[in-house]
Each structure stands twice: as C-alpha cells, then as structure tokens.
Amino acid sequence: MRKSIATVSLSGSLSEKLTAVAAAGFDGVEIFENDLIASPLSPEEVRARAADLGLGIDLYQPFRDFEAVPQDTLDANLRRAERKFAVMERLGADLLLVCSSVSPAARDDDALAAAQLRRLAERAEAHGIRIAYEALAWGRHVSTYDHAWRIVREADHPALGTCLDSFHILSRGSDPKGIEDIPGEKIFFLQLADAPHMAMDVLQWSRHYRCFPGQGSFDLAGLVGHAVRAGYTGPLSLEVFNDVFRQADAGRTAVDALRSLISLEESAQLASPPAPVVPSGFAFAELAAVDTEPVRLLLGSLGFTRTGRHLGKPVELWEQGDARILLNTAGADRREGPALVALGLESPEPAAAVRRAESLLAPVLPRRRTGEDVPLDAVAAPDGTELFFCRTARADHADWTDDFAPVADRPGRDAADAPAAGITHIDHVALTQPWHHFDEASLFYRSVLGLQPKESLDLADPYGLFRSRAVAGADGGLRIALNVAPGPGDQEVRPQHIALATDDIAATARRIRDHGAGLLPISDNYYDDLEARYDMAPGALSTLRELGILYDRDEYGEFHHCYTATVGRVFFEIVQRTGGYRGYGAQNATVRLAAQHTAEHRGGASR
C-alpha cells in the first residue's frame, strides 16, 4: 500500500522534513499546517519541492473546531475554510482533515454537526477538495470513530468522509471491528500511531508519547486489517507526536518510520518481505581497545584462553566453552578504553538474514577483506553496534573462525595459569542505547531479527532513572537487554556488559576471584534484605554474601549472578539460570548500579 507520514512526526524545517521523507522511501506526506506557516517557502514552492522529490501531498491538516456551532461562528468558520481551500489549491493538496470540535461553543447536536459539515463539503467540492472528518479522543461531543461516522453518514455528501486515527480509537479502548461496517470509499484516510499503555490524560498521552507501529502496545495490525476488509485502499500514514522524535535526526527517524510500516504490512498480511531469520545464539562478542593489557588480564582471570590470531587484522580470539571474545586493537577510541563494538549472531541462514535486514532498511556494512577472508555479512544496529551473521563449525557454511590462525601462547601475567572457570557460553549482552534511539532499537531487533520484545522497565539509578527492555528469541537462545540513560550524553559514561553463563556460579566465582579478577562488592544490606524476602537453604546466604552473588527467582526458576569490575566501557556478568528462569535479575539492577558507582568513586573501576 502507499506509505505516507505527517511532517509533525519529524524534526527540522519543512524543507528538511520533505528531504528526509523522500530519502527514506515514502510515497507521500501529510503537511501539518504549522510547518507550512513557519516555512519561508510559498505553497507553490512546497508543491514543486515535493514533486521534485517524488512525494505526493496526501493530506493537509488540521482544521479545528468547525461543526455544531452557532450561526455567527459557522459564518466565520466558512470564511476561514475558504482561505484554507485557496492555500490547498496552491499546495496541490485535495484532502483536508477536520478534527471533531473541542470548542466550548460546540453543541451536542449530531443533526446540526452533520448539516454544517455538509455545507463545508459543498464548499470544498467546488475547489476539488474533499473533507476527512476525524473524532479526537478528547473531542467535546464527538470522541469515537463510530460517532464521527454516524455524523458523516447523516451528512451524506460525496466530498465528506471519515479519517480513522489508530491512537484516537485504541487509546479509548474502542473496538475497531466496527470499522468493517463503514463503506471503504467513505474511509478517506487512515492515520497510524502506536503508544505504550499509560495511565494519564489522553491529550498529554497523545501529544508526547505516540510512537511508530511496533514500538508500543497497540494492535495496529488488527486495526489495519479491519480497514482493509472494509475496502480502504488509501495510504497507510503515520501521525506521531513524540518529544524525542522532534529532537532526533529527521533522516534516521524517517527510515525508522518506514521500517515500522513495512513491518506493520507484514503483520497485517498485506505484504511478504523475506521472512525473519531468528538468531539461535551468540557466535562472539567483539571488544575494541587501544591498550589490550587490562582486558587480557581480565579475560585470563575469567578462565579464557587466547586460541587464535586473525590472519590479516590485529584481532585476537579468546575462548572458553562456547563463549568467544574477539579483542580488536584497530579503530578503538583512545578516550573510552575497551568498548563492545560488534556481535556475532549464530544464524541458521546468514544469506537469508541479510536479505531480511535489507528489506527492513537495515544498513548493510561493507567489510574490507582479502580474498582469503571468510565471507561474513554485517548490518549496523541503531547504536552503531555491528551485527555479523555467522555459522560456527558447520560443514554446510564457511566458518568465520577459519580467519584465525591457532596460537599456542597464553598471554597475561598471573592470569596466564588460570584454569577454565566453568563458563559455557554467552547468556546475553546489555547494550546502552543513545537516549533518542531506544524505541528505534526496540523496533529494529523485533522487525529485523525477529526477536520478541519484553515489557519496558524503569530502573532506579543513584543519579536518576534509566529504561531497560529485553528482546529475545522465543527459545531464549539469544537475549539482548537494551538500556537507555536518562538524558543526552549519559550513555557515553554507561558501560555495556557481556553476561557469561555457568552451571555452578559459586565455583566459578571462587575460581575467578582466586585468579585475580575483582568481583563487584555488594552491600551487606542487600543480603539482610534477601534473607527477609526468601527462605533460603542453610549456608546458601553466607555463600552469596561471601562471593558478592545476587539472587532472583520467578515462576520458572532461579537466577544467580555476579559482576566483575568495569574496564573502560565494559564489564562482565556471570550468571546461572536454573529451572527455566526467564528474566535478567532486573530487581537487582539498582543494587548493581549503586555498587558500581561506589567502586568507581573509590577507584575500583578502571575508566
């Protein structure tokens, strides 16, 4: 279907918005009146600019507080409308959005509203313009889509139809199935926005917290399906009021917006892009560092062994069980120290995974390689993390580890003699997102990789709050926690982390501690509280206290975890899941963050 977006959804000037929308690949735009009013471009210049970019102007909006008013107000409203029709003719727009009135002067009289809207439609028809009447969720007398449709039906004019807005329908809890009772030719326009469930005034909810399809909690695929079954054939158009989007780069916001519509079409069974190829686990995590010695010592203390050196690049392979860490000295940021820059994702079909990523507008990264290098495709996640699609040790696909020559030495001073610590694989990774990319990242991992997003959580930090949302495969083979700092710049000082799985966390923690890795000290108060909350086996609590291990449980099982000190922008978490535990120990995040702040201020973390 044709894809459109309202200019209010993006930051920048009107000209910049049009450029971003066209570059992303949209077919058309809704021109928000304030954008035109503020623009130095005349309506004719805007029309020409849109045409040059290959964009249609699908809607001009909004026209407010028109219907069910006294005669003198109606006369003024019709004069106002005539002037707007003249602007629309210059603009080349032939559809005007009229919102249900919120004016105190409006009367609760459907017959009067229908008669006056008919008069407006008659005026509009003379200019070759149609009117799309929309029920605002906070309309004074008309606040539901079925009520708006009854008025349109009573007005009975070919130039008058209805506009359906997903936010106004779903935020009120209205049943969208009734959309199928509206003749498709009378649905003049369909506006789409998602939103998280929030207990707040609907106007404030609408004005600040809308998001793109797939980033919130609404069933937009179901609503679109009802409209299509009713016979709607117009554009799928995004109208999103969001404080973050209005500050973010318009170009990447427009790409994120179009990705959401492509994914929505797939969910509504209106299109069939290449199917998602869900990764089954982690092939590797890659750290970049100018000074590798601190990371080498930490990896050695964790029981990792350096097993390979890349044949053509300054990259080392460290392994323990099925956990693999790449240590890269090329392109590292000298200011930050070690940082997590790339993830290798085990994929059953790497080529198909790339095709899926391209269809969802994920940037495929060029890879500089010699003729001897194993082909390995990568895409960029919203935060810049490189995601490689791999198949490790499979006879039917090139193995990326073939790029590494075996090494016999095990560098690292005291850590050189550390035995394996019982680590089996990478359980999950936590990626701190730039504050204005959090929703984009959630949609990216869901739509591009086919991961399932969990509920977003607000977690307390000693210096504020941060949001966290996990995405995971249905079988839990791949888990990624997406975190976002409270505001601009804060993500630059918040480390990423890699969680390593073990089957015996107490034994693993002791081996790590005994071979030089400092585990994060946890407050005694935490264990006093733990004792109050859980009836634990004798001696279990003292073991947790001794080793700095935190504890959580859910309906499926138990979770034990502990942390290393932070090196640069990276630290490691050691985790043990028993009985099918599905979470990430989120209730312990506040304790961990406070302990990290304390360790940093005491010089216990290296930055």
Coordinates of C-alpha atoms in Angstrom, one line a residue:
M1 CA 0.0 0.0 0.0
R2 CA 1.0 3.6 -0.4
K3 CA 3.0 4.9 2.5
S4 CA 2.8 8.4 4.0
I5 CA 3.9 10.3 7.1
A6 CA 2.8 13.6 8.7
T7 CA 5.5 16.3 8.8
V8 CA 4.8 16.8 12.5
S9 CA 6.4 13.4 13.1
L10 CA 9.9 14.7 12.3
S11 CA 12.3 17.4 13.4
G12 CA 13.6 20.3 11.3
S13 CA 12.2 22.7 8.8
L14 CA 9.5 21.7 6.3
S15 CA 12.1 21.5 3.5
E16 CA 14.4 19.3 5.6
K17 CA 11.4 17.1 6.5
L18 CA 10.4 16.6 2.9
T19 CA 14.0 15.7 2.0
A20 CA 14.2 13.1 4.8
V21 CA 10.8 11.6 4.0
A22 CA 11.8 11.2 0.3
A23 CA 15.2 9.8 1.1
A24 CA 13.7 7.2 3.3
G25 CA 11.4 6.0 0.5
F26 CA 7.9 7.2 1.4
D27 CA 5.3 7.9 -1.3
G28 CA 3.7 10.9 0.3
V29 CA 3.3 13.3 3.2
E30 CA 0.7 14.9 5.3
I31 CA 1.5 18.6 5.6
F32 CA 1.0 19.8 9.1
E33 CA -0.3 23.4 9.0
N34 CA 2.2 24.8 11.5
D35 CA 5.1 23.5 9.3
L36 CA 3.8 25.4 6.3
I37 CA 3.0 28.6 8.3
A38 CA 6.6 28.6 9.6
S39 CA 8.2 27.8 6.3
P40 CA 9.8 30.5 4.1
L41 CA 8.7 28.6 1.1
S42 CA 5.4 29.5 -0.6
P43 CA 2.8 26.8 -1.1
E44 CA 3.7 26.7 -4.8
E45 CA 7.4 26.2 -3.8
V46 CA 6.5 23.4 -1.4
R47 CA 4.4 21.8 -4.1
A48 CA 7.3 21.9 -6.5
R49 CA 9.7 20.7 -3.9
A50 CA 7.6 17.7 -3.1
A51 CA 7.1 16.9 -6.7
D52 CA 10.8 17.1 -7.4
L53 CA 11.3 14.6 -4.6
G54 CA 8.7 12.2 -5.9
L55 CA 6.3 12.9 -3.0
G56 CA 2.6 13.3 -3.2
I57 CA 0.8 15.7 -0.7
D58 CA -1.8 13.3 0.6
L59 CA -3.4 15.5 3.3
Y60 CA -3.4 19.0 4.7
Q61 CA -4.2 19.2 8.4
P62 CA -5.6 20.1 10.9
F63 CA -8.8 22.2 10.5
R64 CA -10.2 22.6 14.0
D65 CA -13.4 23.5 15.9
F66 CA -15.8 23.7 12.9
E67 CA -19.0 21.9 13.4
A68 CA -22.2 22.2 15.6
V69 CA -21.7 25.9 16.4
P70 CA -23.9 29.0 16.4
Q71 CA -24.6 30.7 13.0
D72 CA -22.2 33.6 13.5
T73 CA -19.4 31.2 14.4
L74 CA -20.3 29.0 11.4
D75 CA -20.0 32.0 9.1
A76 CA -16.6 32.8 10.5
N77 CA -15.5 29.2 10.1
L78 CA -16.7 29.0 6.5
R79 CA -14.7 32.2 5.7
R80 CA -11.7 30.5 7.4
A81 CA -12.2 27.4 5.4
E82 CA -12.3 29.2 2.1
R83 CA -8.9 30.7 2.8
K84 CA -7.5 27.3 3.6
F85 CA -9.0 25.9 0.4
A86 CA -7.1 28.5 -1.5
V87 CA -3.9 27.6 0.2
M88 CA -4.5 23.9 -0.5
E89 CA -5.1 24.6 -4.2
R90 CA -1.7 26.4 -4.3
L91 CA -0.2 23.5 -2.4
G92 CA -1.7 20.8 -4.6
A93 CA -3.5 19.1 -1.7
D94 CA -7.0 17.8 -2.2
L95 CA -7.9 16.3 1.2
L96 CA -8.4 18.4 4.4
L97 CA -8.5 16.8 7.8
V98 CA -11.2 18.2 10.1
C99 CA -11.0 17.3 13.7
S100 CA -14.1 17.0 15.9
S101 CA -14.6 20.2 17.9
V102 CA -13.2 20.8 21.4
S103 CA -14.7 24.3 21.5
P104 CA -16.9 25.3 24.4
A105 CA -19.2 26.9 21.8
A106 CA -19.9 23.5 20.1
R107 CA -23.3 22.0 20.8
D108 CA -24.2 18.4 21.4
D109 CA -26.3 18.1 18.3
D110 CA -25.5 15.5 15.7
A111 CA -28.0 16.8 13.2
L112 CA -26.5 20.3 13.4
A113 CA -23.0 18.9 13.1
A114 CA -24.0 16.9 10.0
A115 CA -25.7 19.8 8.3
Q116 CA -22.7 22.1 8.9
L117 CA -20.2 19.5 7.7
R118 CA -22.3 19.1 4.6
R119 CA -22.1 22.8 3.9
L120 CA -18.3 22.6 4.4
A121 CA -18.1 19.6 2.0
E122 CA -20.2 21.6 -0.6
R123 CA -17.7 24.5 -0.4
A124 CA -14.7 22.1 -0.6
E125 CA -16.1 20.2 -3.6
A126 CA -16.2 23.5 -5.6
H127 CA -12.4 23.6 -5.2
G128 CA -11.8 19.9 -6.0
I129 CA -11.2 19.2 -2.3
R130 CA -12.6 16.5 0.0
I131 CA -13.1 16.6 3.8
A132 CA -12.0 13.8 6.1
Y133 CA -13.8 14.1 9.5
E134 CA -11.9 12.6 12.5
A135 CA -13.0 12.0 16.0
L136 CA -10.5 13.3 18.6
A137 CA -10.3 11.1 21.6
W138 CA -10.8 14.2 23.7
G139 CA -13.5 15.8 21.4
R140 CA -16.1 17.8 23.3
H141 CA -19.1 15.9 22.0
V142 CA -17.7 13.6 19.3
S143 CA -14.8 11.4 20.6
T144 CA -15.3 8.0 19.0
Y145 CA -14.8 6.9 15.4
D146 CA -18.3 5.3 15.2
H147 CA -19.9 8.5 16.3
A148 CA -18.0 10.5 13.7
W149 CA -19.1 8.0 11.1
R150 CA -22.7 8.4 12.0
I151 CA -22.5 12.1 11.5
V152 CA -20.7 11.7 8.1
R153 CA -23.4 9.2 7.1
E154 CA -26.2 11.6 8.1
A155 CA -24.5 14.5 6.2
D156 CA -24.5 12.3 3.1
H157 CA -22.2 14.2 0.7
P158 CA -19.7 12.6 -1.7
A159 CA -16.9 15.0 -0.7
L160 CA -17.3 14.1 3.0
G161 CA -15.8 11.0 4.5
T162 CA -14.1 10.0 7.7
C163 CA -10.5 9.8 8.8
L164 CA -9.6 6.9 11.1
D165 CA -6.8 7.5 13.6
S166 CA -5.5 4.5 15.5
F167 CA -4.5 6.5 18.5
H168 CA -7.9 8.1 19.0
I169 CA -9.6 4.7 18.5
L170 CA -7.3 2.4 20.6
S171 CA -6.4 4.9 23.4
R172 CA -10.1 4.9 24.3
G173 CA -10.4 1.2 24.2
S174 CA -12.9 1.3 21.3
D175 CA -13.5 -1.9 19.4
P176 CA -12.0 -1.4 16.0
K177 CA -14.1 -4.3 14.5
G178 CA -16.8 -1.7 13.8
I179 CA -14.6 -0.2 11.1
E180 CA -15.7 -3.0 8.8
D181 CA -19.3 -1.5 8.9
I182 CA -18.0 1.7 7.2
P183 CA -18.0 1.6 3.4
G184 CA -14.4 1.6 2.2
E185 CA -15.0 4.5 -0.1
K186 CA -16.1 6.6 2.8
I187 CA -12.8 6.0 4.7
F188 CA -10.9 8.9 3.2
F189 CA -7.7 8.5 5.2
L190 CA -6.0 6.2 7.8
Q191 CA -3.6 7.6 10.3
L192 CA -1.4 5.3 12.4
A193 CA 0.4 5.7 15.6
D194 CA 1.4 3.2 18.3
A195 CA 1.8 4.1 22.0
P196 CA 2.8 2.4 25.3
H197 CA 0.0 1.7 27.7
M198 CA -0.1 4.7 30.1
A199 CA -2.4 5.8 32.9
M200 CA -2.6 9.5 32.1
D201 CA -4.7 12.2 30.5
V202 CA -5.3 11.1 26.9
L203 CA -4.4 14.5 25.4
Q204 CA -1.0 14.5 27.1
W205 CA -0.6 10.9 26.2
S206 CA -1.3 11.7 22.6
R207 CA 0.8 14.8 22.3
H208 CA 4.0 13.4 23.9
Y209 CA 4.1 9.6 23.8
R210 CA 3.0 8.3 20.5
C211 CA 5.5 6.1 18.6
F212 CA 5.8 4.2 15.4
P213 CA 4.0 0.9 14.9
G214 CA 5.7 -1.9 16.7
Q215 CA 7.2 0.4 19.3
G216 CA 4.2 0.5 21.6
S217 CA 1.4 -1.8 22.8
F218 CA -1.5 -1.2 20.4
D219 CA -2.8 -3.9 18.0
L220 CA -2.3 -1.9 14.8
A221 CA -2.2 -4.9 12.6
G222 CA -5.7 -5.8 13.7
L223 CA -7.0 -2.3 13.1
V224 CA -5.4 -2.0 9.6
G225 CA -6.9 -5.4 8.8
H226 CA -10.4 -4.1 9.7
A227 CA -9.9 -1.1 7.5
V228 CA -8.7 -3.2 4.5
R229 CA -11.6 -5.6 4.9
A230 CA -13.9 -2.6 4.8
G231 CA -12.5 -1.7 1.4
Y232 CA -10.0 1.0 2.3
T233 CA -7.3 1.4 -0.4
G234 CA -5.7 4.7 0.6
P235 CA -2.3 5.4 2.2
L236 CA -1.0 4.0 5.4
S237 CA 0.1 7.2 7.1
L238 CA 2.0 7.9 10.2
E239 CA 1.0 10.7 12.5
V240 CA 3.2 10.6 15.6
F241 CA 3.6 13.3 18.2
N242 CA 6.7 12.4 20.2
D243 CA 9.1 14.7 22.0
V244 CA 12.1 12.6 21.3
F245 CA 11.4 12.3 17.5
R246 CA 11.1 16.0 17.3
Q247 CA 14.7 16.4 18.6
A248 CA 16.3 13.5 16.7
D249 CA 17.8 13.5 13.3
A250 CA 15.0 13.6 10.7
G251 CA 16.7 11.3 8.3
R252 CA 17.1 8.4 10.6
T253 CA 13.7 9.0 12.1
A254 CA 12.1 8.8 8.7
V255 CA 13.9 5.5 8.0
D256 CA 12.7 4.1 11.3
A257 CA 9.2 5.2 10.4
L258 CA 9.2 3.5 7.1
R259 CA 10.7 0.3 8.7
S260 CA 7.7 0.3 11.1
L261 CA 5.2 0.5 8.2
I262 CA 7.0 -2.3 6.3
S263 CA 6.8 -4.5 9.4
L264 CA 3.2 -3.5 10.0
E265 CA 2.2 -4.5 6.5
E266 CA 3.8 -7.9 7.1
S267 CA 2.0 -8.3 10.4
A268 CA -1.3 -7.3 8.8
Q269 CA -0.6 -9.8 5.9
L270 CA -0.6 -7.0 3.3
A271 CA 3.0 -7.7 2.2
S272 CA 5.5 -10.5 2.3
P273 CA 9.1 -9.3 2.8
P274 CA 11.8 -12.0 3.3
A275 CA 10.9 -13.9 6.5
P276 CA 12.8 -13.2 9.7
V277 CA 15.7 -15.5 10.5
V278 CA 15.9 -15.6 14.2
P279 CA 19.5 -16.0 15.6
S280 CA 20.0 -19.0 17.8
G281 CA 22.7 -17.6 20.0
F282 CA 26.0 -15.6 20.1
A283 CA 29.0 -16.6 17.9
F284 CA 31.2 -14.0 19.6
A285 CA 31.3 -10.6 21.2
E286 CA 34.0 -8.2 20.0
L287 CA 35.8 -5.6 22.2
A288 CA 37.9 -2.8 20.7
A289 CA 40.8 -1.5 22.8
V290 CA 43.9 0.5 22.1
D291 CA 45.5 -0.9 25.3
T292 CA 44.6 -4.5 25.4
E293 CA 46.5 -5.5 28.6
P294 CA 43.7 -4.8 31.1
V295 CA 41.3 -6.8 29.0
R296 CA 43.7 -9.6 28.5
L297 CA 44.3 -9.9 32.2
L298 CA 40.5 -9.8 32.9
L299 CA 39.8 -12.5 30.3
G300 CA 42.6 -14.7 31.6
S301 CA 41.3 -14.3 35.2
L302 CA 37.8 -15.3 33.8
G303 CA 39.4 -18.6 32.5
F304 CA 39.5 -17.6 28.8
T305 CA 42.4 -18.8 26.6
R306 CA 43.7 -16.9 23.6
T307 CA 43.3 -19.5 20.9
G308 CA 43.7 -17.6 17.6
R309 CA 45.1 -14.5 15.9
H310 CA 43.4 -13.1 12.7
L311 CA 45.4 -13.8 9.6
G312 CA 45.2 -10.2 8.4
K313 CA 44.0 -7.9 11.1
P314 CA 45.0 -7.0 14.7
V315 CA 42.3 -9.2 16.2
E316 CA 42.7 -12.0 18.8
L317 CA 40.2 -14.8 19.5
W318 CA 39.7 -15.8 23.2
E319 CA 37.6 -18.8 24.1
Q320 CA 36.1 -20.8 26.9
G321 CA 33.4 -23.4 26.2
D322 CA 31.2 -21.9 23.5
A323 CA 31.9 -18.4 24.7
R324 CA 34.1 -16.4 22.3
I325 CA 35.5 -12.9 22.7
L326 CA 37.3 -11.1 20.0
L327 CA 39.9 -8.5 21.1
N328 CA 40.4 -5.8 18.4
T329 CA 43.0 -3.0 18.5
A330 CA 42.0 -1.5 15.2
G331 CA 39.8 1.6 15.3
A332 CA 39.4 1.7 19.1
D333 CA 38.6 5.0 20.7
R334 CA 41.5 6.1 22.8
R335 CA 39.3 8.2 25.1
E336 CA 37.0 5.3 26.1
G337 CA 39.2 2.3 26.5
P338 CA 37.8 -1.1 25.8
A339 CA 34.3 -1.0 24.3
L340 CA 31.8 -3.5 22.9
V341 CA 31.6 -2.8 19.2
A342 CA 30.3 -6.0 17.5
L343 CA 28.3 -9.1 18.0
G344 CA 28.4 -12.3 16.0
L345 CA 25.0 -13.9 15.8
E346 CA 24.6 -17.6 15.1
S347 CA 22.2 -17.8 12.2
P348 CA 20.7 -20.8 10.5
E349 CA 20.7 -19.0 7.2
P350 CA 23.1 -16.0 7.1
A351 CA 22.3 -15.0 3.5
A352 CA 18.6 -15.0 4.2
A353 CA 19.2 -13.0 7.4
V354 CA 20.9 -10.3 5.3
R355 CA 18.1 -10.2 2.8
R356 CA 15.6 -9.7 5.6
A357 CA 17.8 -6.9 7.1
E358 CA 18.0 -5.1 3.7
S359 CA 14.2 -5.4 3.2
L360 CA 13.7 -3.7 6.6
L361 CA 16.1 -0.9 5.7
A362 CA 19.0 -2.0 8.0
P363 CA 22.3 -0.6 6.7
V364 CA 24.5 -3.5 5.4
L365 CA 28.1 -2.7 6.3
P366 CA 30.9 -3.0 3.7
R367 CA 33.6 -5.3 5.0
R368 CA 37.2 -4.8 4.0
R369 CA 38.6 -8.3 3.4
T370 CA 41.2 -10.0 1.4
G371 CA 40.5 -12.8 -1.0
E372 CA 41.4 -15.3 1.7
D373 CA 38.9 -14.0 4.3
V374 CA 35.7 -16.0 5.0
P375 CA 32.7 -14.1 3.6
L376 CA 30.8 -12.6 6.6
D377 CA 28.0 -10.1 6.2
A378 CA 27.1 -7.5 8.8
V379 CA 24.5 -4.8 9.5
A380 CA 24.6 -1.8 11.8
A381 CA 22.2 -1.7 14.7
P382 CA 20.8 1.7 15.7
D383 CA 23.5 2.4 18.3
G384 CA 26.3 1.5 15.8
T385 CA 27.0 -2.0 17.1
E386 CA 27.9 -4.2 14.1
L387 CA 25.9 -7.4 13.9
F388 CA 27.5 -10.3 12.0
F389 CA 25.5 -13.3 10.7
C390 CA 27.6 -16.4 11.4
R391 CA 27.5 -20.2 11.3
T392 CA 30.2 -21.6 13.6
A393 CA 31.7 -25.1 13.0
R394 CA 29.1 -26.1 10.4
A395 CA 30.1 -28.2 7.4
D396 CA 27.5 -26.5 5.2
H397 CA 28.7 -23.0 5.6
A398 CA 32.0 -21.1 5.8
D399 CA 33.3 -20.9 9.3
W400 CA 34.4 -17.4 10.4
T401 CA 36.9 -19.0 12.8
D402 CA 38.9 -20.1 9.8
D403 CA 40.2 -16.5 9.6
F404 CA 42.2 -17.1 12.8
A405 CA 45.5 -18.9 12.9
P406 CA 45.9 -21.1 16.1
V407 CA 48.2 -19.7 18.8
A408 CA 50.0 -21.8 21.4
D409 CA 50.9 -19.0 23.8
R410 CA 48.6 -17.7 26.5
P411 CA 49.5 -14.0 27.2
G412 CA 48.8 -12.4 30.5
R413 CA 50.9 -12.3 33.7
D414 CA 49.3 -14.0 36.7
A415 CA 46.2 -14.8 34.7
A416 CA 48.2 -17.0 32.3
D417 CA 47.9 -20.0 34.6
A418 CA 44.2 -19.6 35.3
P419 CA 42.2 -22.7 34.6
A420 CA 38.9 -22.6 32.9
A421 CA 36.2 -21.2 35.2
G422 CA 33.3 -23.3 34.1
I423 CA 31.9 -20.7 31.7
T424 CA 29.8 -22.4 29.0
H425 CA 28.5 -19.7 26.6
I426 CA 27.4 -16.1 26.3
D427 CA 24.0 -15.8 28.0
H428 CA 23.1 -12.3 27.0
V429 CA 24.6 -8.9 26.3
A430 CA 23.4 -5.5 27.5
L431 CA 23.7 -2.6 25.1
T432 CA 23.3 1.0 26.3
Q433 CA 21.4 3.0 23.7
P434 CA 21.6 6.7 22.9
W435 CA 18.7 8.3 24.7
H436 CA 16.8 9.1 21.5
H437 CA 17.3 5.7 19.8
F438 CA 15.6 3.5 22.4
D439 CA 12.3 3.0 20.6
E440 CA 14.2 2.7 17.3
A441 CA 16.4 -0.1 18.7
S442 CA 13.4 -2.0 20.1
L443 CA 11.7 -2.0 16.7
F444 CA 15.0 -2.8 14.9
Y445 CA 15.6 -6.0 16.9
R446 CA 12.0 -7.1 16.7
S447 CA 11.5 -6.5 12.9
V448 CA 15.0 -7.2 11.5
L449 CA 16.0 -10.1 13.7
G450 CA 12.6 -11.5 14.7
L451 CA 13.3 -11.2 18.4
Q452 CA 10.4 -10.7 20.8
P453 CA 10.4 -7.6 23.0
K454 CA 9.6 -7.8 26.7
E455 CA 7.9 -5.1 28.8
S456 CA 9.9 -1.9 29.2
L457 CA 11.1 -1.3 32.8
D458 CA 12.1 1.9 34.6
L459 CA 15.0 1.1 36.9
A460 CA 16.4 3.4 39.6
D461 CA 20.0 4.6 39.3
P462 CA 21.8 6.6 42.1
Y463 CA 21.6 9.6 39.8
G464 CA 18.3 9.2 38.1
L465 CA 16.3 6.6 36.2
F466 CA 17.0 4.5 33.1
R467 CA 14.8 2.4 31.0
S468 CA 15.5 -1.2 30.1
R469 CA 13.8 -3.5 27.6
A470 CA 14.9 -7.1 26.8
V471 CA 14.5 -8.7 23.3
A472 CA 14.9 -12.4 22.9
G473 CA 14.3 -15.4 20.7
A474 CA 11.3 -17.5 21.5
D475 CA 13.5 -20.3 22.8
G476 CA 15.8 -17.9 24.8
G477 CA 18.8 -18.8 22.7
L478 CA 19.6 -15.2 22.0
R479 CA 19.0 -12.5 24.6
I480 CA 19.8 -8.8 24.4
A481 CA 19.0 -6.2 27.0
L482 CA 18.5 -2.6 25.7
N483 CA 19.2 0.1 28.2
V484 CA 18.9 3.8 27.9
A485 CA 20.3 6.5 30.0
P486 CA 18.1 9.3 31.4
G487 CA 19.3 12.0 29.0
P488 CA 21.6 13.2 26.3
G489 CA 25.3 12.4 26.8
D490 CA 24.7 10.0 29.7
Q491 CA 25.1 6.9 27.6
E492 CA 28.7 7.9 26.9
V493 CA 29.7 7.1 30.5
R494 CA 27.5 4.0 30.9
P495 CA 29.2 0.7 30.2
Q496 CA 28.0 -2.2 28.1
H497 CA 28.2 -5.6 29.5
I498 CA 28.5 -9.3 28.5
A499 CA 26.8 -11.9 30.6
L500 CA 28.6 -15.3 30.7
A501 CA 26.7 -18.5 31.6
T502 CA 27.9 -21.1 34.1
D503 CA 26.4 -24.2 35.6
D504 CA 28.0 -23.6 39.1
I505 CA 28.2 -19.9 39.9
A506 CA 29.8 -20.4 43.3
A507 CA 32.6 -22.5 42.0
T508 CA 33.1 -20.1 39.0
A509 CA 33.1 -17.0 41.3
R510 CA 35.7 -18.6 43.5
R511 CA 38.0 -19.5 40.6
I512 CA 37.7 -16.1 39.2
R513 CA 38.4 -14.4 42.5
D514 CA 41.3 -16.7 43.2
H515 CA 42.9 -15.8 39.9
G516 CA 42.9 -12.0 40.1
A517 CA 39.6 -10.7 38.9
G518 CA 38.0 -8.4 41.3
L519 CA 34.3 -9.2 41.7
L520 CA 32.0 -6.3 42.4
P521 CA 31.4 -5.9 46.2
I522 CA 27.7 -5.9 47.2
S523 CA 26.3 -4.1 50.2
D524 CA 25.6 -6.3 53.3
N525 CA 22.3 -4.5 53.5
Y526 CA 21.3 -6.3 50.3
Y527 CA 21.8 -9.7 51.9
D528 CA 19.9 -8.7 55.0
D529 CA 17.0 -7.8 52.8
L530 CA 17.4 -11.0 50.8
E531 CA 17.2 -13.0 54.0
A532 CA 13.9 -11.3 54.9
R533 CA 12.4 -11.9 51.4
Y534 CA 13.4 -15.5 50.8
D535 CA 13.6 -18.6 53.0
M536 CA 16.9 -19.9 51.7
A537 CA 18.7 -23.2 52.5
P538 CA 21.2 -23.1 55.4
G539 CA 24.6 -21.7 54.3
A540 CA 23.3 -20.5 50.9
L541 CA 23.0 -16.9 52.0
S542 CA 26.5 -16.8 53.5
T543 CA 27.9 -18.2 50.2
L544 CA 26.2 -15.4 48.3
R545 CA 27.4 -12.8 50.7
E546 CA 31.0 -14.1 50.6
L547 CA 31.2 -14.0 46.8
G548 CA 29.1 -11.0 46.0
I549 CA 26.4 -13.1 44.2
L550 CA 23.0 -11.6 43.7
Y551 CA 19.8 -13.7 43.6
D552 CA 16.4 -13.6 41.9
R553 CA 13.6 -16.0 41.2
D554 CA 10.5 -16.1 39.0
E555 CA 7.7 -18.6 38.5
Y556 CA 10.0 -20.7 36.3
G557 CA 13.2 -20.9 38.3
E558 CA 16.1 -19.2 40.0
F559 CA 18.8 -16.8 38.9
H560 CA 22.3 -16.2 40.5
H561 CA 24.6 -13.5 39.1
C562 CA 27.7 -11.5 40.0
Y563 CA 29.9 -8.9 38.3
T564 CA 33.5 -8.1 37.5
A565 CA 34.9 -4.6 37.9
T566 CA 34.5 -2.3 34.9
V567 CA 37.3 -1.9 32.4
G568 CA 36.9 1.0 30.0
R569 CA 33.3 0.8 29.0
V570 CA 32.9 -3.0 29.5
F571 CA 32.2 -5.3 32.4
F572 CA 31.3 -9.0 32.6
E573 CA 28.4 -10.6 34.4
I574 CA 28.5 -14.3 35.4
V575 CA 25.0 -15.9 35.5
Q576 CA 23.5 -19.2 36.4
R577 CA 19.9 -20.0 35.4
T578 CA 18.1 -22.9 37.0
G579 CA 14.7 -24.4 36.3
G580 CA 13.9 -22.2 33.3
Y581 CA 14.3 -18.8 34.8
R582 CA 13.4 -16.2 32.1
G583 CA 14.5 -12.9 33.4
Y584 CA 17.6 -10.9 33.9
G585 CA 17.7 -10.1 37.6
A586 CA 16.1 -6.7 36.9
Q587 CA 15.2 -6.1 40.5
N588 CA 18.9 -6.3 41.4
A589 CA 19.8 -3.6 38.9
T590 CA 19.6 -0.8 41.4
V591 CA 21.9 -2.6 43.8
R592 CA 24.4 -3.3 41.0
L593 CA 24.4 0.3 39.8
A594 CA 24.9 1.6 43.3
A595 CA 27.8 -0.8 43.8
Q596 CA 29.4 0.3 40.5
H597 CA 29.1 3.9 41.5
T598 CA 30.7 3.2 44.8
A599 CA 33.5 1.2 43.2
E600 CA 34.2 3.9 40.7
H601 CA 34.4 6.6 43.3
R602 CA 36.8 4.5 45.3
G603 CA 38.9 3.8 42.3
G604 CA 37.7 0.3 42.0
A605 CA 36.8 0.6 38.3
S606 CA 39.2 1.5 35.5
R607 CA 38.0 4.0 33.0

